Every structure is written in structure tokens, then in C-alpha cells.
Coordinates of C-alpha atoms in Angstrom, one line a residue:
M200 CA -52.8 90.3 -91.9
R201 CA -53.2 87.5 -94.4
E202 CA -53.9 84.1 -93.2
L203 CA -52.2 81.1 -94.9
N204 CA -54.4 78.1 -95.4
F205 CA -52.7 74.8 -95.9
E206 CA -54.6 71.7 -96.7
I207 CA -53.2 68.3 -95.9
D208 CA -54.1 65.9 -98.6
A209 CA -54.2 62.2 -97.6
T210 CA -52.9 61.0 -100.9
A211 CA -49.8 63.3 -100.7
V212 CA -49.2 62.1 -97.1
V213 CA -49.3 58.5 -98.2
V214 CA -46.9 59.1 -101.1
F215 CA -44.4 61.0 -99.0
I216 CA -44.5 58.5 -96.2
S217 CA -44.1 55.6 -98.7
A218 CA -41.1 57.3 -100.3
I219 CA -39.4 58.1 -97.0
G220 CA -40.0 54.5 -95.8
V221 CA -38.6 53.0 -99.0
L222 CA -35.6 55.3 -98.9
V223 CA -34.8 54.4 -95.3
L224 CA -35.3 50.7 -95.9
Q225 CA -33.1 50.8 -99.0
L226 CA -30.3 52.7 -97.3
F227 CA -30.5 50.4 -94.3
L228 CA -30.1 47.3 -96.6
C229 CA -27.3 48.9 -98.6
F230 CA -25.2 49.8 -95.6
K231 CA -25.9 46.8 -93.3
V232 CA -26.4 43.8 -95.6
K233 CA -23.5 42.1 -97.4
R234 CA -25.4 40.0 -100.0
M235 CA -26.4 41.7 -103.2
L236 CA -29.6 39.7 -103.6
I237 CA -31.0 41.0 -100.4
K238 CA -30.0 44.6 -101.3
L239 CA -32.1 44.2 -104.5
L240 CA -35.1 42.8 -102.7
P241 CA -37.1 46.2 -102.5
V242 CA -36.4 46.9 -106.2
A243 CA -37.6 43.4 -107.2
L244 CA -40.8 43.6 -105.2
L245 CA -41.6 47.1 -106.6
V246 CA -41.0 45.9 -110.2
V247 CA -43.3 42.9 -109.6
S248 CA -46.0 45.2 -108.0
T249 CA -45.7 47.7 -110.9
I250 CA -46.2 45.0 -113.4
V251 CA -49.2 43.5 -111.5
F252 CA -50.9 46.8 -111.0
S253 CA -50.3 47.8 -114.7
I254 CA -51.9 44.5 -115.9
C255 CA -54.8 45.0 -113.5
S256 CA -55.2 48.6 -114.7
A257 CA -55.3 47.5 -118.3
F258 CA -57.9 44.8 -117.8
I259 CA -60.3 46.4 -115.3
N260 CA -62.6 49.2 -116.5
G261 CA -63.9 52.1 -114.6
W262 CA -62.7 53.8 -111.5
D263 CA -61.1 50.6 -110.2
G264 CA -58.7 50.6 -113.2
L265 CA -57.8 54.2 -112.4
G266 CA -57.0 53.2 -108.8
Y267 CA -54.7 50.4 -110.0
L268 CA -53.0 52.9 -112.3
F269 CA -52.3 55.1 -109.3
F270 CA -50.7 52.2 -107.5
A271 CA -48.7 51.3 -110.6
L272 CA -47.4 54.8 -110.8
L273 CA -46.6 54.9 -107.1
S274 CA -44.7 51.6 -107.4
F275 CA -42.8 52.9 -110.4
G276 CA -41.9 56.1 -108.5
L277 CA -40.7 54.1 -105.6
I278 CA -38.3 52.3 -107.9
F279 CA -36.7 55.7 -108.5
V280 CA -36.5 56.3 -104.8
C281 CA -34.6 53.0 -104.5
G282 CA -32.3 54.3 -107.2
I283 CA -31.7 57.5 -105.1
G284 CA -30.9 55.3 -102.1
W285 CA -28.4 53.3 -104.2
G286 CA -26.8 56.6 -105.4
I287 CA -26.5 57.9 -101.8
W288 CA -24.9 54.6 -100.8
A289 CA -22.4 54.6 -103.7
T290 CA -21.4 58.2 -103.0
V291 CA -20.8 57.6 -99.3
R292 CA -18.9 54.4 -100.1
K293 CA -16.7 56.1 -102.6
R294 CA -15.8 58.9 -100.3
N295 CA -14.9 56.5 -97.5

């Protein structure tokens, strides 16, 4: 019988845990908080971190710049995860 070998990559685990954490946080804020400014807080922090990491990636050479680029792309992807959370919230709100 063939044996399936699965490798657990630490980078993938960090990305998935970050995405799930941001989605849960965004959904919690959307459903429990009344003020729009607080609901937009994760998106604002992720936009700032994306800009900062992008600037660091552009000005730092070598492998460190590539690391900053990874974090910039991760932050940018988490902005889309926040958008998914907003979409879920809007759909549930419209149905109720």
C-alpha cells in the first residue's frame, strides 16, 4: 500500500493561522462593535504595515529585503481577509 507523506511547512502554518486570526477578529469587531472607526482598525493597521514593509523592502538589499517583501505580501493578503470578513458580515446582516 502506498504511504502518503505530508510535510508541514512552518511558513504555511503561520500564514493560515494569521488569516484565521484576522478573520475571527474582523468578524468579532463587525458583529459586536457599533462604531465604524473601531471596525476599520484592523484594515488601517494592515494598510500601514503593508506600506512600511514595502518601503523597507525597497530600501534594504539582500535577503532582508526579501523578508520584508514577504511580510508586505502577507499584510496585503490579510487586507483581503478583512474584506472577506466584511462580506460575511454584510451578507448575514442583510439576511436578518
